[in-house]
CSV table of C-alpha atoms in Angstrom, one decimal:
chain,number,residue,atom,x,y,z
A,5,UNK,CA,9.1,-17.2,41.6
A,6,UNK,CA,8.7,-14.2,43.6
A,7,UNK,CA,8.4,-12.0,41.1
A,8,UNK,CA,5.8,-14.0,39.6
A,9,UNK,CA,3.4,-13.4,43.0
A,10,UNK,CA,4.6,-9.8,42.9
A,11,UNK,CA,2.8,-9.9,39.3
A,12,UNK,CA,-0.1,-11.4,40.4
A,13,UNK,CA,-0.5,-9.5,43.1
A,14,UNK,CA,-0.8,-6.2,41.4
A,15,UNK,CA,-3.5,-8.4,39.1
A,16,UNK,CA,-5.6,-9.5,41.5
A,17,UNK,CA,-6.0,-6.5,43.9
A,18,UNK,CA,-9.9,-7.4,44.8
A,19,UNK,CA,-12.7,-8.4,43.3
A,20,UNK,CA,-14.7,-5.6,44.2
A,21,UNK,CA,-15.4,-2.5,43.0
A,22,UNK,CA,-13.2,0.9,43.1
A,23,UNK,CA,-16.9,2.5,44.9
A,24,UNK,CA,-17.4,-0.6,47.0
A,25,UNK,CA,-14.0,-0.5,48.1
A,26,UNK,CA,-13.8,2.9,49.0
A,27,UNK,CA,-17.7,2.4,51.0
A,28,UNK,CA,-15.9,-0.1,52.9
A,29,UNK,CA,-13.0,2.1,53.8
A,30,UNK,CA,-15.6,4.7,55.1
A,31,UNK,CA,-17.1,2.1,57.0
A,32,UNK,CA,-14.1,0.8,58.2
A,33,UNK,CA,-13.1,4.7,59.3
A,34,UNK,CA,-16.4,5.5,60.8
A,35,UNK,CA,-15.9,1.8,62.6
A,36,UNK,CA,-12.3,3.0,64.1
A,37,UNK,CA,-14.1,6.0,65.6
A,38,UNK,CA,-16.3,4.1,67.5
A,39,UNK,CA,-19.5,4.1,65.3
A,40,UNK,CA,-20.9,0.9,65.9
A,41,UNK,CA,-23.2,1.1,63.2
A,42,UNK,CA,-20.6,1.2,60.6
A,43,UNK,CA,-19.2,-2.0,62.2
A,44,UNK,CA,-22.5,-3.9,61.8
A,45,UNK,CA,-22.9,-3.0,58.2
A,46,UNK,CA,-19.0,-4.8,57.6
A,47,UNK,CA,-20.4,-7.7,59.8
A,48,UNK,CA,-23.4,-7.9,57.6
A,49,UNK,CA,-22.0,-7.7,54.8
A,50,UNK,CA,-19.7,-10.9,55.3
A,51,UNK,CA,-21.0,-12.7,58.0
A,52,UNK,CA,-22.4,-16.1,55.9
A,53,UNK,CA,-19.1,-16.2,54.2
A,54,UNK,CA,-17.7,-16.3,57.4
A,55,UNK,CA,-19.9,-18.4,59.2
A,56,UNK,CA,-19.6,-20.9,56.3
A,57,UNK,CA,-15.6,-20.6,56.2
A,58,UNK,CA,-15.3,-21.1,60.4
A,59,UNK,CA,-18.1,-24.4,59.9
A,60,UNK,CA,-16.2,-26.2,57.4
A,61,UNK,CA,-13.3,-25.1,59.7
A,62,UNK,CA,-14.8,-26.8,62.7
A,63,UNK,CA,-17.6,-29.3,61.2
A,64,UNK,CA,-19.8,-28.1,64.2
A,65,UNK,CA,-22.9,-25.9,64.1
A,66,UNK,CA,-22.5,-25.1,67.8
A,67,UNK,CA,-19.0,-24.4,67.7
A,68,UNK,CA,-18.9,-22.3,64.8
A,69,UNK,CA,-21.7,-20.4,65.8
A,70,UNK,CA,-19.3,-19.5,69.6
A,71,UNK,CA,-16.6,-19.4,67.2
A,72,UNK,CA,-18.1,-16.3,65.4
A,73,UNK,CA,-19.1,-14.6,68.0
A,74,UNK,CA,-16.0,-14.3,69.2
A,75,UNK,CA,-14.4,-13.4,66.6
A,76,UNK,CA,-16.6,-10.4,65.9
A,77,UNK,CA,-15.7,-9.3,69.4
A,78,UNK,CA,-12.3,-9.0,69.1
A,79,UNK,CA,-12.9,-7.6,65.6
A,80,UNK,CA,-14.8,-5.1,67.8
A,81,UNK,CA,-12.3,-4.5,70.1
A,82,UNK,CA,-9.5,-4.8,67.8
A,83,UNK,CA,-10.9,-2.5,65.2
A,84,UNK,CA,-8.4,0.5,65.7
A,85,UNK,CA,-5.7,-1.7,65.1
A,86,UNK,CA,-6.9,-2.6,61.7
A,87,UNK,CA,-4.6,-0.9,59.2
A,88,UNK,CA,-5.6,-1.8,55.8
A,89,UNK,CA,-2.9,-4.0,54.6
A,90,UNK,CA,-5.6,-6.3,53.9
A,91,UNK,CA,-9.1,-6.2,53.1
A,92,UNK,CA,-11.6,-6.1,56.0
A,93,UNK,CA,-12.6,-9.6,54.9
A,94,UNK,CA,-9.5,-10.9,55.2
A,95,UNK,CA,-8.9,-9.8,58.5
A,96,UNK,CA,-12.3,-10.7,59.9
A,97,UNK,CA,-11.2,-14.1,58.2
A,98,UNK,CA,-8.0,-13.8,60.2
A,99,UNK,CA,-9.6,-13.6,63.6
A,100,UNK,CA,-11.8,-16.9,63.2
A,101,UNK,CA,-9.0,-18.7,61.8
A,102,UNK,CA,-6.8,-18.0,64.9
A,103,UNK,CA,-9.7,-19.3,66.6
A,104,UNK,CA,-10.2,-22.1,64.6
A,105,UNK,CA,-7.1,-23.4,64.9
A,106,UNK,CA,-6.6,-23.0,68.8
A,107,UNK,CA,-10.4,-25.3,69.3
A,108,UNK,CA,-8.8,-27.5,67.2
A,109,UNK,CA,-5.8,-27.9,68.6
A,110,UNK,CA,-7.9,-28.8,72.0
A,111,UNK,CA,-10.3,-31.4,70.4
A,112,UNK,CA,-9.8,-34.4,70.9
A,113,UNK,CA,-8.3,-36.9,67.7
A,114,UNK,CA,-10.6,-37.4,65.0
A,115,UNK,CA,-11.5,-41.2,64.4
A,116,UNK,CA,-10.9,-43.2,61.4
A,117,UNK,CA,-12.6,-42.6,58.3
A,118,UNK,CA,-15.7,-44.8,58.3
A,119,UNK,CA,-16.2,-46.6,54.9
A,120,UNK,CA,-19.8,-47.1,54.5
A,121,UNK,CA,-22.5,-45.3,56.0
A,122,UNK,CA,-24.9,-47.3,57.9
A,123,UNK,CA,-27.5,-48.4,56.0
A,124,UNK,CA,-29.8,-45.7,54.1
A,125,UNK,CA,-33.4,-44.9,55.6
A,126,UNK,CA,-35.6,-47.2,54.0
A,127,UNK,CA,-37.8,-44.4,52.1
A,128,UNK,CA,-34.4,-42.7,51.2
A,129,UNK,CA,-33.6,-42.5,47.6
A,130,UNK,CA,-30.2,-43.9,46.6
A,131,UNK,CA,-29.0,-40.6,45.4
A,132,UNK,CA,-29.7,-38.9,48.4
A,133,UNK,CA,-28.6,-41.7,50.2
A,134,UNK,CA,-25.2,-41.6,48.0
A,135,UNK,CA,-24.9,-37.2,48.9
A,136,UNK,CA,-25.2,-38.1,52.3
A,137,UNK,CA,-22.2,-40.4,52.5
A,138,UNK,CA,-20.3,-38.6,50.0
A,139,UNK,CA,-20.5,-35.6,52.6
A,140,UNK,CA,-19.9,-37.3,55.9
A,141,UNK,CA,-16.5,-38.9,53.6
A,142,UNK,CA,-15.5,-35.4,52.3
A,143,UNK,CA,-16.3,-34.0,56.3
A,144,UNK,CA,-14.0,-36.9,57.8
A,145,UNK,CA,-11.5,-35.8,56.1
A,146,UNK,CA,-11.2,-32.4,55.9
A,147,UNK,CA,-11.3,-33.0,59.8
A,148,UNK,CA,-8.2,-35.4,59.4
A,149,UNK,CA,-6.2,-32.9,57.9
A,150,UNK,CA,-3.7,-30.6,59.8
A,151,UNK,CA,-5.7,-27.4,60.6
A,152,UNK,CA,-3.5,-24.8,58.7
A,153,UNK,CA,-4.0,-27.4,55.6
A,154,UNK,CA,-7.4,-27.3,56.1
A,155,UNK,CA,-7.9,-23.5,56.6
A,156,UNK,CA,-5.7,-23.3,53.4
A,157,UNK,CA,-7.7,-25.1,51.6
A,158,UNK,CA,-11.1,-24.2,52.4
A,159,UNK,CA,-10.2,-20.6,51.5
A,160,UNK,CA,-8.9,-21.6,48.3
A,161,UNK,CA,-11.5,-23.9,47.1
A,162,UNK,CA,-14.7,-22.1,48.6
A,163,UNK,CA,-13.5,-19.0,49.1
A,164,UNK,CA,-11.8,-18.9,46.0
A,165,UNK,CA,-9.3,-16.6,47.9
A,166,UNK,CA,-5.9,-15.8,46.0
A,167,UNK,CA,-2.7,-16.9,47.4
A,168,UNK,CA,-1.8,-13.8,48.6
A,169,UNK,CA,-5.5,-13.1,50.0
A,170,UNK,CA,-4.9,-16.2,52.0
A,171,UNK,CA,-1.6,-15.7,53.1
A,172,UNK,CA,-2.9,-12.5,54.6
A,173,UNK,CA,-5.7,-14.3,56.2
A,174,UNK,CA,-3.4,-17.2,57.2
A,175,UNK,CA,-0.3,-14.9,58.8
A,176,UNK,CA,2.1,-16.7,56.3
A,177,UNK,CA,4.1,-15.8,53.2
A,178,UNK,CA,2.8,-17.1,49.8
A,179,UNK,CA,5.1,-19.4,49.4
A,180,UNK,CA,4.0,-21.5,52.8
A,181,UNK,CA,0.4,-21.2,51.2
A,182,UNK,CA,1.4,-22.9,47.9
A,183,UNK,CA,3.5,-25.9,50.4
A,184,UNK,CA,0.1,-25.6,52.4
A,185,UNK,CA,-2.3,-26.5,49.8
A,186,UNK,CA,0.2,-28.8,48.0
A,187,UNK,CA,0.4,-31.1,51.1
A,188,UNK,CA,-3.5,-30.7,51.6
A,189,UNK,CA,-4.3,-31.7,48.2
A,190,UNK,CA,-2.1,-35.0,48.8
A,191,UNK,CA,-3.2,-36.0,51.9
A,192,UNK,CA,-6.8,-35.6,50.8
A,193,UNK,CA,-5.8,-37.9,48.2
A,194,UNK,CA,-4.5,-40.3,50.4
A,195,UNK,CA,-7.4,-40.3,52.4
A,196,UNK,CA,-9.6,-40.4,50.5
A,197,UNK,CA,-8.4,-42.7,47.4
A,198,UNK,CA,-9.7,-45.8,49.1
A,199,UNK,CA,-13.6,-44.4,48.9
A,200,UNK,CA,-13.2,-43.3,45.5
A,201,UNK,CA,-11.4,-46.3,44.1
A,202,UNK,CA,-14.2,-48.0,45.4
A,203,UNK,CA,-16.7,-46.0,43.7
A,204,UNK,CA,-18.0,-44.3,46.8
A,205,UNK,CA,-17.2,-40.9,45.8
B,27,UNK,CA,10.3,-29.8,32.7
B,28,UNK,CA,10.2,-33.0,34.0
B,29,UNK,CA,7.8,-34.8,34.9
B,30,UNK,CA,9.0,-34.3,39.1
B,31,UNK,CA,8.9,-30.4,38.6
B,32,UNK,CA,5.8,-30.4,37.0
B,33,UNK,CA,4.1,-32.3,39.4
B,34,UNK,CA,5.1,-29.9,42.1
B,35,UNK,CA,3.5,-27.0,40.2
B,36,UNK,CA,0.3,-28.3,39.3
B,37,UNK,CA,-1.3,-27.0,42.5
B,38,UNK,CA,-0.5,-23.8,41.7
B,39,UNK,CA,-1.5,-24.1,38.2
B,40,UNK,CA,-4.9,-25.3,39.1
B,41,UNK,CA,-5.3,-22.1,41.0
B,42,UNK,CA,-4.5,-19.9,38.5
B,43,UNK,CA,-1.0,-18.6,40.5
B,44,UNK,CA,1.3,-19.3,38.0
B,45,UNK,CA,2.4,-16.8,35.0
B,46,UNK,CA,5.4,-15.8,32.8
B,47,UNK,CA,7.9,-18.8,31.9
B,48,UNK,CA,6.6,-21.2,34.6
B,49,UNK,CA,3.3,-21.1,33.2
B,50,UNK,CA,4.9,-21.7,29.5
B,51,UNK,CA,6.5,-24.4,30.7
B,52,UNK,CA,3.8,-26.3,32.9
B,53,UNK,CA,1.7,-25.7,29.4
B,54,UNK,CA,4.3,-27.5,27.0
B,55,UNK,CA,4.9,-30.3,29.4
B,56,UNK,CA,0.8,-30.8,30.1
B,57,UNK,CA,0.8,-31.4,26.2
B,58,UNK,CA,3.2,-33.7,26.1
B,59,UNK,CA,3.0,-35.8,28.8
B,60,UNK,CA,-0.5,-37.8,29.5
B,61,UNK,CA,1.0,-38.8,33.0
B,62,UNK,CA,0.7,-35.0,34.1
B,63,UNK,CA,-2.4,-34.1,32.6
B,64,UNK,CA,-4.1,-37.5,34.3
B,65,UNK,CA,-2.7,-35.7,37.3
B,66,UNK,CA,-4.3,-32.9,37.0
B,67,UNK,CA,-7.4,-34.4,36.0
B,68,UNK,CA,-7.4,-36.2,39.5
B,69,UNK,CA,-6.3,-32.9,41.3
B,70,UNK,CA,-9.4,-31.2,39.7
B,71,UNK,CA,-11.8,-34.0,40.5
B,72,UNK,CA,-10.9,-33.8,44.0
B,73,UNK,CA,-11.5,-29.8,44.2
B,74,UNK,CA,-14.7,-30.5,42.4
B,75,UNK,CA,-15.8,-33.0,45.3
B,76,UNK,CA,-14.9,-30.9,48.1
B,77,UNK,CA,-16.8,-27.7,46.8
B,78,UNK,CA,-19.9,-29.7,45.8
B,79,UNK,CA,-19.8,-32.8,48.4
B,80,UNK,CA,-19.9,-30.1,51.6
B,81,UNK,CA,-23.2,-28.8,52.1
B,82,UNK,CA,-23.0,-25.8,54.7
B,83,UNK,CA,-26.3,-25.0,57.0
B,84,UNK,CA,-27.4,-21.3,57.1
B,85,UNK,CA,-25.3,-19.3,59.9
B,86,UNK,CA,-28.4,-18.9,62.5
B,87,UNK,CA,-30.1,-15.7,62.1
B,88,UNK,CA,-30.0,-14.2,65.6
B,89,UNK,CA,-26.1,-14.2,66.0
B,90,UNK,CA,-25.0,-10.9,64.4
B,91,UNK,CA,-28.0,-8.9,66.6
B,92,UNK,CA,-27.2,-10.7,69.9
B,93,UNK,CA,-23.3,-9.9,69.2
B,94,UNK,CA,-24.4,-5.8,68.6
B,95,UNK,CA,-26.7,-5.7,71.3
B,96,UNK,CA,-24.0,-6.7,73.3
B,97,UNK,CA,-22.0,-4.3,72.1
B,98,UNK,CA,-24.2,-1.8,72.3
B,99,UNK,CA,-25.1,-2.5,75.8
B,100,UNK,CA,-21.3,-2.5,76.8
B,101,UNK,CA,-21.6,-5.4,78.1
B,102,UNK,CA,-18.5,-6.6,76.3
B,103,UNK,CA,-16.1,-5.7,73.8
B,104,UNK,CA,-14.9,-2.2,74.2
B,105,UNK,CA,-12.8,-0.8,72.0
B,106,UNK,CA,-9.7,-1.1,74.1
B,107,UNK,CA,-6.8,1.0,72.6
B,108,UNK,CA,-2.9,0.5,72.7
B,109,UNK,CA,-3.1,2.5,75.8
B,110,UNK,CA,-6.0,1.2,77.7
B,111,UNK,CA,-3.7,-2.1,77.4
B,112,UNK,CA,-0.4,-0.5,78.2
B,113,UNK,CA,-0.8,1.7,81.4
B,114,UNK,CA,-3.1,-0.7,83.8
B,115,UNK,CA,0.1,-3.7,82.9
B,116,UNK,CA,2.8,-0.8,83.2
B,117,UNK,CA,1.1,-0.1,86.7
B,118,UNK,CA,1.0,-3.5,87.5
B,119,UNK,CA,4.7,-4.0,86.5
B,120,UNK,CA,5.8,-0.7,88.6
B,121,UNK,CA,4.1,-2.1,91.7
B,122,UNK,CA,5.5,-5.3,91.6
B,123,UNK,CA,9.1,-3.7,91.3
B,124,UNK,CA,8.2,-1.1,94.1
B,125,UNK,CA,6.8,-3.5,96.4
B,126,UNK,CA,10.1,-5.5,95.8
B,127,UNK,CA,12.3,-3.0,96.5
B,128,UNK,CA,11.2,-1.8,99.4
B,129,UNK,CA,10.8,-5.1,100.7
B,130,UNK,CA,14.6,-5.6,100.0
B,131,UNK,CA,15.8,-1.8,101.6
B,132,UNK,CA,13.9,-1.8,104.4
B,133,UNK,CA,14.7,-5.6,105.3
B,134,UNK,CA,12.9,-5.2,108.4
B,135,UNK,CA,10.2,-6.1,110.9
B,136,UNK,CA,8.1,-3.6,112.9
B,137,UNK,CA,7.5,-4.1,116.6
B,138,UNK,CA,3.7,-4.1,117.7
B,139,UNK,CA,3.7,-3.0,121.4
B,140,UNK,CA,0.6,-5.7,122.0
B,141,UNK,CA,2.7,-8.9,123.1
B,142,UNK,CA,-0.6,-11.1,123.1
B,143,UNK,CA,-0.7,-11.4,119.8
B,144,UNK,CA,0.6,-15.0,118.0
B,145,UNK,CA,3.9,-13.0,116.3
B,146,UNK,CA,6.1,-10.6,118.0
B,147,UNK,CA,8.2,-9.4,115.5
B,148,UNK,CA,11.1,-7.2,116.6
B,149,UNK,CA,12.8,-4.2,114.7
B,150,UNK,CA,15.5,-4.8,113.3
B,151,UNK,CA,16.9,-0.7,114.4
B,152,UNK,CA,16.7,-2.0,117.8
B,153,UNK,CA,19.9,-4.0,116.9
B,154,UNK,CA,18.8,-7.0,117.5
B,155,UNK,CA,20.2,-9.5,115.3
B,156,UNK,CA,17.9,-12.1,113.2
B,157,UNK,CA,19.1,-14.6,115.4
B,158,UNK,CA,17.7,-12.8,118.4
B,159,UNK,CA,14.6,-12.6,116.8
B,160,UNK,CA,14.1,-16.4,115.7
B,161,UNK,CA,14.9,-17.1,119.4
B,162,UNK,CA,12.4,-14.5,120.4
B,163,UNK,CA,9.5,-15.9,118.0
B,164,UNK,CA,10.8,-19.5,119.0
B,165,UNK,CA,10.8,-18.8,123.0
B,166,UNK,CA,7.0,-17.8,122.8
């Protein structure tokens, strides 16, 4: 098995391109050496990836939005430390995770799944109607789900992250990630099997 | 494979993270076993829902300048290196163990000569015993 994700780790090196990479390593460089203009253009370039990751992290606007801006902060401020092991990504990924996970450990339980909606808006079309409770379902239980779990598996699924990408981002071995996302994908299931057996979803 | 093992990799599958004879294997059994393949079906449906259910709202436009101008300003977020960390704690640190020290060799009290004040604390190279002084601090 390990040699199996030492394979496909030499496969799936990056999506991007030998130039892009190497740009990115310049910027990363000019970054270390305190050239703050270098560090915007590595914010810029994946800051609605990682606004979108650290929202479905935290299912608020408000607290994603405090949530990033820490994070590029202590990217900021951690920058020197940065060593390349990873992709910048995946470190900036890294950073909101960590700070994901320690809101939600302070938030208070998530409540039950609700089954139905309240009723749709009465010039709401049904299928708009049906997107909207589809969503707040899918939300709920996301939100139910362990928060390493849930980070696993929104990197995998909308991220489209590797295993080894998201062990990186994650601080865990690939082989956590795989128990990770296994547990994630049944407890989802769980949760969610009611609503679908119902037709809801 | 059984149907148990099987099971247990079709995560992985799904993602694309198997190869070499695990991947063979998880193939044959898939075309032989509807069970599995249902299983995966469902596995895939759910994926399907989460990436298309979850609408995400654009990241608010402001952020990214507000963070550099902050930044730029110095206002916060320094780079702080391993060293601008290490020697203000190391200093800290050192002071603490001084202070405790010398609190433990010199193990004594200094005399003020102003006998209105609410102490008097006697020296202890005056040989005068702690008990002395309590009784001296106690008598006043």
């Amino acid at each position: 098995m390990d040699k199996c994700f030492a394979t496909l780790e030499l496969v799936q090196v990056s999506e991007e391109t030998p130039t892009s990479q190497t740009v990115e390593r310049e910027l990363v460089l000019r970054a270390q050496n305190g050239d703050l203009e270098a560090f915007e253009k590595l914010v810029v370039k994946y800051y609605r990836p990682f606004f979108s990751y650290v929202y479905r992290m935290c299912a608020d606007y408000n607290e994603a939005e405090e949530i990033v801006q820490s994070a590029l902060v202590r990217a900021w401020q951690g920058i020197k430390g940065f060593q390349g092991r990873s992709s910048f990504k995946t470190w900036l990924f890294r950073i909101g995770t960590n700070l994901a996970i320690n809101r939600a450990a302070r938030r208070k339980p998530v409540c039950e799944i609700p089954e139905t909606l309240p009723a749709p808006e009465s010039a709401e079309p049904q299928e708009t109607y049906r997107s909207r409770q589809r969503e707040a379902l899918v939300r709920a239980a996301l939100e139910r789900l362990p928060a390493d779990q849930r980070s696993a598996l929104v990197l995998c699924v909308y991220e489209e992250m590797s295993y080894e990408e998201i062990a990186r981002a994650l601080g865990k071995t690939v082989r956590a990630v795989d128990s990770l996302l296994f547990r994630a994908r049944q407890n989802l299931r769980k949760i969610l099997g009611p609503a679908r057996d119902k037709g809801v979803l | 494979m059984k149907c148990q093992k099987a099971k247990r990799l079709l995560s992985r599958y799904l993602d694309q993270e198997l190869c070499g004879p695990e991947l063979e294997q998880v193939e044959k059994h898939l075309a032989e076993c509807t069970w599995c393949r249902e299983e995966l079906a469902v596995l895939r449906e759910y994926d399907q829902m989460l990436s298309s259910a979850l609408s995400v709202p654009d990241p608010p436009t402001f952020l990214v300048n507000k963070v550099m101008a902050e930044l730029r300003a110095g206002t916060r977020g320094r780079i702080i290196s391993f060293w601008q960390r290490a020697l203000p704690l190391a200093a800290g640190v050192m002071l603490v163990i001084t202070g405790a020290w010398l609190g433990a060799f010199l193990g004594r009290a200094y005399a003020t000569d102003d006998r209105s004040g609410p102490v008097h604390i006697l020296t202890v190279s005056e040989g005068l015993s702690l008990e002395d002084i309590y009784e001296a601090i106690a008598g006043e």
